[in-house]
């Protein structure tokens, strides 16, 4: 079935030991290991050699959906499902590609921030770059270079409101090419929840985001000034670790345009 639908996956059966315990053999009175085994299905992606283990109930449910998929495909050979709905694949796991440190010291002197900074993975290896900006804004969140409430430096704005716009433009030269749905995640200053860009659904080393968000610092505090002067704004680059995207490129383009316009 996978071959008919041109899915680069293969299946095999594996016997798994669910648990083991020591019991006394009633015939010999010797202590023996009693193992309880169960069957599972190993799903291997031939493009990446990534394997997943499906318990039998999961495989039965997937097999039913595969048959439904095949019925529709036999009538319409252009039919495809989004990756997350495709019964032949697991939902891809999100992987941290790396982190980028954007330094904000120019904000102390009320100068906008724009930089292309390295994206570094957990081993310390540079895996690409990230282009980001922070601009000043008016009360409506519109970018403006000279808002009326700005003083000559940030320390003279203690107790006052500050409006900013965070812009995340794109990543460049990302070396983890076996990922899709690349996005950027961050928390700014004392935010308690993550903010994420929309995932870029094409496999590319140069995902474009064109993301911006209005951020309000309700009161400039010494802690905020210290954050701007001494600490980096950490931007995490994430993606989904898969080797095959079953949607043709033309459909992924249409899907991305639709999501962007929403």
XYZ file of N, CA, C and O in Angstrom, residues 12-18 35-42 53:
64
model
N 7.786 -3.448 9.602
C 8.201 -4.770 10.056
C 7.606 -5.019 11.437
O 7.268 -4.071 12.166
N 7.467 -6.301 11.770
C 6.901 -6.671 13.069
C 8.029 -6.910 14.060
O 9.057 -7.506 13.725
N 7.831 -6.422 15.272
C 8.828 -6.594 16.318
C 8.155 -7.109 17.575
O 7.064 -6.648 17.944
N 8.790 -8.069 18.225
C 8.296 -8.584 19.503
C 8.991 -7.810 20.616
O 10.228 -7.785 20.698
N 8.204 -7.158 21.453
C 8.747 -6.318 22.524
C 8.465 -6.966 23.878
O 7.369 -7.492 24.114
N 9.437 -6.909 24.762
C 9.242 -7.387 26.128
C 8.587 -6.273 26.921
O 9.154 -5.194 27.099
N 7.368 -6.535 27.358
C 6.621 -5.510 28.080
C 7.087 -5.405 29.522
O 7.216 -4.311 30.063
N 8.846 -13.458 31.332
C 8.761 -12.277 30.483
C 7.412 -12.232 29.784
O 6.928 -13.259 29.306
N 6.836 -11.061 29.735
C 5.591 -10.854 29.013
C 5.909 -10.097 27.732
O 6.468 -8.998 27.781
N 5.584 -10.698 26.607
C 5.922 -10.103 25.310
C 4.664 -9.613 24.607
O 3.559 -10.107 24.843
N 4.853 -8.614 23.764
C 3.762 -8.104 22.953
C 4.318 -7.717 21.587
O 5.508 -7.428 21.443
N 3.457 -7.742 20.596
C 3.891 -7.408 19.234
C 3.691 -5.921 18.965
O 2.797 -5.275 19.529
N 4.548 -5.380 18.122
C 4.432 -3.991 17.685
C 4.924 -3.909 16.244
O 5.546 -4.837 15.728
N 4.639 -2.787 15.618
C 5.044 -2.576 14.226
C 6.098 -1.472 14.185
O 5.895 -0.387 14.733
N 7.228 -1.777 13.554
C 8.284 -0.786 13.372
C 8.072 -0.098 12.026
O 7.973 -0.754 10.986
N 7.795 3.236 16.668
C 7.223 1.965 17.113
C 5.739 2.163 17.375
O 5.358 2.980 18.207
